[in-house]
mmCIF file of C-alpha atoms in Angstrom:
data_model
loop_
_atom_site.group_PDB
_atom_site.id
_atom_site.type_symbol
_atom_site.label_atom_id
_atom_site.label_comp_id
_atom_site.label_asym_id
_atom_site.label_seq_id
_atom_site.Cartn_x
_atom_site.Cartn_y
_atom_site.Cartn_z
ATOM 1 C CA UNK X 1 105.621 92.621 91.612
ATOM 2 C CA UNK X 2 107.630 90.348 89.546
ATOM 3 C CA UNK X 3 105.347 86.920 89.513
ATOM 4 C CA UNK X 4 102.183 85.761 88.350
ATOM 5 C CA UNK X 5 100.531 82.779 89.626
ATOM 6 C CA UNK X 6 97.976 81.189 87.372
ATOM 7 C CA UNK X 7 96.401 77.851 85.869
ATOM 8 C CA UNK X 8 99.281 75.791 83.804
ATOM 9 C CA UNK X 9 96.598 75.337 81.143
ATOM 10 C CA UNK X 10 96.522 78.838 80.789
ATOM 11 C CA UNK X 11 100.283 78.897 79.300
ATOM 12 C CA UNK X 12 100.532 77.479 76.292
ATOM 13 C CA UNK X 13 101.782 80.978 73.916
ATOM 14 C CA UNK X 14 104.969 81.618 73.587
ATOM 15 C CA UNK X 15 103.833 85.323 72.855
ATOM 16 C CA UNK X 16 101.171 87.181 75.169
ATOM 17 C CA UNK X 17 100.400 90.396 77.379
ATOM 18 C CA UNK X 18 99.956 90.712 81.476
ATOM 19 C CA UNK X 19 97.770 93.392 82.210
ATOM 20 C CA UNK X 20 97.430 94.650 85.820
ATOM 21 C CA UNK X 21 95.345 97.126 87.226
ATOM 22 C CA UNK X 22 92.147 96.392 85.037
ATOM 23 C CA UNK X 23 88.334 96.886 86.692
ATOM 24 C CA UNK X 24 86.686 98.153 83.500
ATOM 25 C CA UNK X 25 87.535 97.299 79.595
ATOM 26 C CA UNK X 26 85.843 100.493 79.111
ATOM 27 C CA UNK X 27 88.297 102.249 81.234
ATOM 28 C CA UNK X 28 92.122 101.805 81.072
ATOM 29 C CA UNK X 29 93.660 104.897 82.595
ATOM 30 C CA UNK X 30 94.832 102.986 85.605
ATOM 31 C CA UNK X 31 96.222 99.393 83.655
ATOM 32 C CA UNK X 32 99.660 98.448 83.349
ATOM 33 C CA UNK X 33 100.715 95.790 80.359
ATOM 34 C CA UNK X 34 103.278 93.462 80.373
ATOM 35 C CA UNK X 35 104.763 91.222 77.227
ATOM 36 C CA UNK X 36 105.844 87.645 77.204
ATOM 37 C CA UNK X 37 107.748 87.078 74.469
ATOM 38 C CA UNK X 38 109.037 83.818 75.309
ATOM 39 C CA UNK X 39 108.029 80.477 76.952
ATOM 40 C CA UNK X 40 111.717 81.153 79.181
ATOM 41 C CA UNK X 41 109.654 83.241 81.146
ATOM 42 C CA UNK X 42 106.837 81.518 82.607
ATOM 43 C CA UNK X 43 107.461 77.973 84.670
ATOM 44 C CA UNK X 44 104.292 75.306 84.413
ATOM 45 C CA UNK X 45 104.616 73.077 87.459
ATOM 46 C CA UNK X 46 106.634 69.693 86.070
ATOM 47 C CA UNK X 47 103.636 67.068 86.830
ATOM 48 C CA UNK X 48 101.264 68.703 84.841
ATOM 49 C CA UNK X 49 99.930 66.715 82.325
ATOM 50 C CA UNK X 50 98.151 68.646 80.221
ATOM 51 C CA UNK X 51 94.129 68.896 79.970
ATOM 52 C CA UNK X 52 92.025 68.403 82.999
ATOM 53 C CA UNK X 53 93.801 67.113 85.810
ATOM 54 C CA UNK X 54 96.029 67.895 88.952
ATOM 55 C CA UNK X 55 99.394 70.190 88.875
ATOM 56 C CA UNK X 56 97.628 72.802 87.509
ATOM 57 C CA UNK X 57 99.434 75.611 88.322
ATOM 58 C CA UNK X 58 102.476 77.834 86.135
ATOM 59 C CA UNK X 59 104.120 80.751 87.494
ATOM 60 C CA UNK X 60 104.828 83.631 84.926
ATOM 61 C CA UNK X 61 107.943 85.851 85.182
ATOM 62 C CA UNK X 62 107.512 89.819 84.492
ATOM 63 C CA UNK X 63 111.132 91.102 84.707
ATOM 64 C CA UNK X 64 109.741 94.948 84.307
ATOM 65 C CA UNK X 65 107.486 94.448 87.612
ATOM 66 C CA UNK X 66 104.377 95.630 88.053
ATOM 67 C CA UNK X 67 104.300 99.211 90.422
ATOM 68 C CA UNK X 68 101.715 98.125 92.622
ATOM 69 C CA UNK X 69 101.412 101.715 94.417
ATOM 70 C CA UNK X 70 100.252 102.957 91.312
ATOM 71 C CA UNK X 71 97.547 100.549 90.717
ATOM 72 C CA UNK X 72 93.991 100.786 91.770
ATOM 73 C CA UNK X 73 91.419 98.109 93.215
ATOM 74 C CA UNK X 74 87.203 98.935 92.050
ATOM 75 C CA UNK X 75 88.813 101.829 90.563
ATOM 76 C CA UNK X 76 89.515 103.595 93.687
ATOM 77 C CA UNK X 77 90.997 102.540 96.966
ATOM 78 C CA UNK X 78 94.796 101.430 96.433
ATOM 79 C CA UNK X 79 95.424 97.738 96.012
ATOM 80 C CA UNK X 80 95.472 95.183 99.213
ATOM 81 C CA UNK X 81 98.222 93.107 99.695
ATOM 82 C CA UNK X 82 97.302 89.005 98.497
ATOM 83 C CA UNK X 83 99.337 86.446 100.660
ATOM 84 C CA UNK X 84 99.916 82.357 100.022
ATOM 85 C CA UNK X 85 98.201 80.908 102.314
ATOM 86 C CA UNK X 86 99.530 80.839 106.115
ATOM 87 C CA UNK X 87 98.211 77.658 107.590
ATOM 88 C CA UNK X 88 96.907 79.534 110.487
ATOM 89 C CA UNK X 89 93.448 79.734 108.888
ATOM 90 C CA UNK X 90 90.821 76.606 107.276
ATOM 91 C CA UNK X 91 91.544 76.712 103.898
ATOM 92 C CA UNK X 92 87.854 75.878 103.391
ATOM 93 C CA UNK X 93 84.229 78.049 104.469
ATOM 94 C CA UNK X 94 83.758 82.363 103.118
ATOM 95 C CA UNK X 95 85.747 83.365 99.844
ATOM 96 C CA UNK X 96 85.557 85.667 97.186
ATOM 97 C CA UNK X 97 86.318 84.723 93.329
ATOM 98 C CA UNK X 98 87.440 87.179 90.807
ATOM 99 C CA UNK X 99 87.093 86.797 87.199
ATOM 100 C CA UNK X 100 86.525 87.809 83.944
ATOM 101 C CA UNK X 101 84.771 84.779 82.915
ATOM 102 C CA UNK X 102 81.454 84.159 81.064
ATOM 103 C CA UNK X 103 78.339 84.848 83.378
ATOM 104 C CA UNK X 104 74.843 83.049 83.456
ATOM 105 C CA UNK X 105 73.756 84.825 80.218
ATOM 106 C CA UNK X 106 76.477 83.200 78.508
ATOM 107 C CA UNK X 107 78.249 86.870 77.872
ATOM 108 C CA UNK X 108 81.704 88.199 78.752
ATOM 109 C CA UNK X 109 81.440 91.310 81.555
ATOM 110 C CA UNK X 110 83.087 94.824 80.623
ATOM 111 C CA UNK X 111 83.974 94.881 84.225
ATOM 112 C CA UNK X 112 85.818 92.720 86.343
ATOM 113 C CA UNK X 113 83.235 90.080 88.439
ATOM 114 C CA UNK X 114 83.335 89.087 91.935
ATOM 115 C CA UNK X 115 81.056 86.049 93.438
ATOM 116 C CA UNK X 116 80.955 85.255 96.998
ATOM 117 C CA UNK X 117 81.782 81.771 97.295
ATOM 118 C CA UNK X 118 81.313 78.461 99.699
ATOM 119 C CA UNK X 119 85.057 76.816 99.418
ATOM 120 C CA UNK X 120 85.023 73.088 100.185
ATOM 121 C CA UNK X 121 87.757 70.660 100.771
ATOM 122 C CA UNK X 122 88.549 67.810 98.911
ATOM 123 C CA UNK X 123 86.857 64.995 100.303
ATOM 124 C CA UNK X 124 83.731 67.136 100.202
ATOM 125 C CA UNK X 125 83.753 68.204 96.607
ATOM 126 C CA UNK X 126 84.622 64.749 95.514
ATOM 127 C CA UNK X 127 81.607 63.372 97.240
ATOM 128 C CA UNK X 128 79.396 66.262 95.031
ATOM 129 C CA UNK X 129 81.227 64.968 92.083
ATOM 130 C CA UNK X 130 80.539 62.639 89.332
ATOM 131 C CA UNK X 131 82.257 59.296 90.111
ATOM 132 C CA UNK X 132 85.033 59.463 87.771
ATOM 133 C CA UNK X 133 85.962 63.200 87.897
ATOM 134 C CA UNK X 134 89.901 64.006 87.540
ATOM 135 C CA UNK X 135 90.098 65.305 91.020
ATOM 136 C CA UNK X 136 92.940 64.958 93.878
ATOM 137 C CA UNK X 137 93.807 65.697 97.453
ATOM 138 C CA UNK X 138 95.671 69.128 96.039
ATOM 139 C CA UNK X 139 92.324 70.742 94.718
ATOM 140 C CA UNK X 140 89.982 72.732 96.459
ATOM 141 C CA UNK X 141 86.496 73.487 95.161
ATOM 142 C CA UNK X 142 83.595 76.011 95.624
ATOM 143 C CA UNK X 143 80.295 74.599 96.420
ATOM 144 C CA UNK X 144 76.634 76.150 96.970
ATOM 145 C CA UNK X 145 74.248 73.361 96.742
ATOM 146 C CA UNK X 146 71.326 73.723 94.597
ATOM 147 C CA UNK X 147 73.061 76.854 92.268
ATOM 148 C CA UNK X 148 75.159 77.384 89.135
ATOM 149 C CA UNK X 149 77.238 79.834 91.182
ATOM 150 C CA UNK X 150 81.255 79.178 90.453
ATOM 151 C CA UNK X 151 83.939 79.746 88.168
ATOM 152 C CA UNK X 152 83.167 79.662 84.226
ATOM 153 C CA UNK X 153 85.032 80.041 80.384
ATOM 154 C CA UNK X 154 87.329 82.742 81.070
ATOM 155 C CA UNK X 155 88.053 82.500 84.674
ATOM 156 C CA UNK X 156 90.550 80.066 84.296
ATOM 157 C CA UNK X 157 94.045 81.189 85.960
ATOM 158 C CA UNK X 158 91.872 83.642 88.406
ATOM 159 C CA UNK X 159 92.512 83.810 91.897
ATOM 160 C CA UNK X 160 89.718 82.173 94.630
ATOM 161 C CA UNK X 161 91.103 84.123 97.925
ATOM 162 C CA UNK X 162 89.439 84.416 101.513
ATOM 163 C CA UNK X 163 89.840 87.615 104.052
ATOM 164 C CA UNK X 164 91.434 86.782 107.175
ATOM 165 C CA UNK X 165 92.514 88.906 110.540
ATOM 166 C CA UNK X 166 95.752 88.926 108.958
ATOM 167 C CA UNK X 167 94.712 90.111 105.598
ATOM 168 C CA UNK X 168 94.053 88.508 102.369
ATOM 169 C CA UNK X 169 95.370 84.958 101.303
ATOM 170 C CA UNK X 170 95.074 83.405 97.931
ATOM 171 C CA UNK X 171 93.802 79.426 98.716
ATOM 172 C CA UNK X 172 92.841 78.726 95.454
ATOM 173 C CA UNK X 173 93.675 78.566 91.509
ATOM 174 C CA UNK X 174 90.587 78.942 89.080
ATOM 175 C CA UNK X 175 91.121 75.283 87.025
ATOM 176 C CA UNK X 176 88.074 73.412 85.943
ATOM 177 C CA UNK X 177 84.732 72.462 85.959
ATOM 178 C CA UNK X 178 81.644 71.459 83.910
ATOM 179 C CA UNK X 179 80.218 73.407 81.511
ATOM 180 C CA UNK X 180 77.471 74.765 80.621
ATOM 181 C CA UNK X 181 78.582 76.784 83.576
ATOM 182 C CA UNK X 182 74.612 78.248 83.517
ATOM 183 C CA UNK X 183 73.369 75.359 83.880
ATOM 184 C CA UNK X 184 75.542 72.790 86.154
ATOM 185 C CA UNK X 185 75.094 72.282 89.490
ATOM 186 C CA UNK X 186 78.769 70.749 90.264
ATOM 187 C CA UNK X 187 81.510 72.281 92.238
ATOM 188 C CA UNK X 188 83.764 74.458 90.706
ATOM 189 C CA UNK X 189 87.246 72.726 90.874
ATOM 190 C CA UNK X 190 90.650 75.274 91.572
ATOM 191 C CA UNK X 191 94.068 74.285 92.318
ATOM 192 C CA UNK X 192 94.962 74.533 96.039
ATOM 193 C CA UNK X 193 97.477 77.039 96.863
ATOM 194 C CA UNK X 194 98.365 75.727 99.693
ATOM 195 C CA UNK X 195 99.404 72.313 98.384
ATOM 196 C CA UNK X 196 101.723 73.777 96.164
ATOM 197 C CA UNK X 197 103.341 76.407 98.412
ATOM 198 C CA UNK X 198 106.411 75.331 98.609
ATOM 199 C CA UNK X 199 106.950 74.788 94.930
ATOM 200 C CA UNK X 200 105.771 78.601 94.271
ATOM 201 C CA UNK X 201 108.279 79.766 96.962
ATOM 202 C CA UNK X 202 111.417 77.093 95.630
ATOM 203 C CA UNK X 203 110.512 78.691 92.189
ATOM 204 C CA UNK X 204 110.431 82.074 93.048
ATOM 205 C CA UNK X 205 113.248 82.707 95.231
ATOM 206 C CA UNK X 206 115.552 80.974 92.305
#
């Protein structure tokens, strides 16, 4: 209710809006919106380095928190419940990515996108990668061989999550990956949630 998790490279205003509750930009009867007025309010991990590159994660404070009761998921049923990941699951195999980035056309969608997705570990995406990409041990990517499918200009931030017995758990961060996004055939790279877990719960129990 009262923290946002996101890319670090997404945080660089002092002054911006959290909106919550958003399916359709056509339709915002259901939205709540938040204002940042200050960079005392959001937290970008301490080893990030700016650019593309590892530690790239931020948390954002909302001290008005969000009512998720009131909020609505597709527009209908009530919204699920999003966990850090466990470590009783593979953080690698079925996920689903949500965005609002750019799709194959090159256009941005009036309503919020979902893409199954193939989530890879490290040692696997690095292998798919070229030689000297920026990657480390604490990303996780999302891999189809052969497609364009994956994360693109505007996703950034987004949330790569996978449904368990338990419920849902967030594994991934949307962070980079090589553009144009229609046309590449490289992994989509995200910033594991899991590596970072227990920076996001030191830094949000403070």
């Amino acid at each position: 209710e009262n923290w946002v998790l996101t890319a670090a490279h997404c945080l660089i205003y002092s002054n911006f809006e959290v909106v919550a509750g958003l399916h359709s930009r056509n339709d915002e009867s259901d939205v709540q919106v938040r204002q940042v007025t200050s960079k005392s309010q959001y937290i970008v991990h301490e080893g990030y380095g700016g650019g593309v590159g590892p530690n790239d994660i931020g948390l954002i404070h909302i001290p008005d928190g969000f009512d998720l009761n009131a909020l609505s998921r597709d527009g209908v049923a009530p919204v699920n419940k999003v966990s850090l990941p466990s470590g009783k699951y593979e953080s690698t195999g079925d996920g689903k990515l949500f965005g609002w980035g750019r799709d194959n056309s090159g256009y941005l969608p009036n309503v919020l996108q979902t893409l199954d997705a193939n989530i890879i570990g490290y040692s696997e995406c690095k292998a798919a990668l070229p030689f000297l990409a920026p990657i480390k041990d604490v990303n996780i990517c999302s891999y189809t061989a052969g497609t364009t499918d994956g994360a693109c200009n505007g996703d950034s931030g987004g949330p790569l999550v996978r449904y368990t017995s338990d419920g849902v758990e967030q594994v991934g961060i949307v962070s980079w990956g090589y553009t144009p996004c229609a046309t590449t055939k490289y992994p989509s790279i995200y910033t594991s949630v899991a590596a970072y877990k227990k920076w996001i719960t030191e830094n949000t129990s403070s």
